[in-house]
Steps between C-alpha positions, in 0.01 A plus 500: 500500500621208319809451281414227310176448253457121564397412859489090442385290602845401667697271266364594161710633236275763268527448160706795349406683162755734371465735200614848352291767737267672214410804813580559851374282726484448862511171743156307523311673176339276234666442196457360167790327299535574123731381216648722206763361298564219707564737814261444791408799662305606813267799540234610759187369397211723355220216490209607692387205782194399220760364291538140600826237465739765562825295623579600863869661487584714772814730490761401768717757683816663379759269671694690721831397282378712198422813773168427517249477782111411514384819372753539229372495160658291226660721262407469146698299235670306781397161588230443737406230722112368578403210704234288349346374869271161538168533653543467892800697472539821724603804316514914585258633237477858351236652615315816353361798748190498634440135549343450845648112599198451797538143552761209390442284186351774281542491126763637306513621128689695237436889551581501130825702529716261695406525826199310686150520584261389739299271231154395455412157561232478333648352155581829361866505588766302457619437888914478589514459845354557845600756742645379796522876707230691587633841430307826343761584169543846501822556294505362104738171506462402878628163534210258671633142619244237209422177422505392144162389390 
């Protein structure tokens, strides 16, 4: 089990996106970043994988300063941190259960309530990332090593 959400590549620096937590999230969901009243805040997202130019934010771990550990939600009102990664980058995803990983390099897409999907790749989805385990996801929020699309 990892500890960290962002694998690398070694020597890059993910960009960080903080913001008031609007619910409880957990390391490696998908996220969407909102502003009300001038304060930024960051909630699990509930666009469906149709819905394309979603911006890729992916909540990072509870650093183990604040108590936290990779499967410790964020609590709400309290700030929150995301990583914004760049395509190429390697990053533990959020996966949902019952998503059967068969082969590397398969497509990856919003499951519509913050975790991911095996997508479509047939134009119908908007596509994240690429697996980069081949593991059968049993348990809701597994964390699967990806590529970022």
């Amino acid at each position: 089990m990892t500890n960290k959400i962002f694998a690398g590549p070694a020597g890059s620096i993910p960009v960080l996106v903080e913001g008031i937590v609007a619910d409880a999230f957990t390391a490696g969901q998908l996220l969407e970043r909102t502003v009300d009243t001038g304060i930024t805040k960051l909630a699990t997202t509930a666009k469906a994988s149709t819905t394309f130019g979603n911006e890729t934010l992916i909540a990072k771990e509870v650093p183990s300063t604040l108590g936290g550990h990779i499967d410790t939600p964020w609590e709400v009102n309290n700030t929150g941190e995301s990583i914004a990664p760049a395509t190429g980058d390697f990053i533990w995803l959020s996966i949902a259960a019952g998503q059967n990983f068969i082969k590397k390099g398969m497509a990856i897409a919003s499951n519509g309530d913050g975790d991911f999907k095996i997508g479509a790749t047939d134009g119908t989805e908007q596509i994240f990332a690429f697996n980069r385990d081949i593991i059968n996801v049993t348990a809701a929020q597994t964390l699967v090593l990806c590529r970022v699309a």
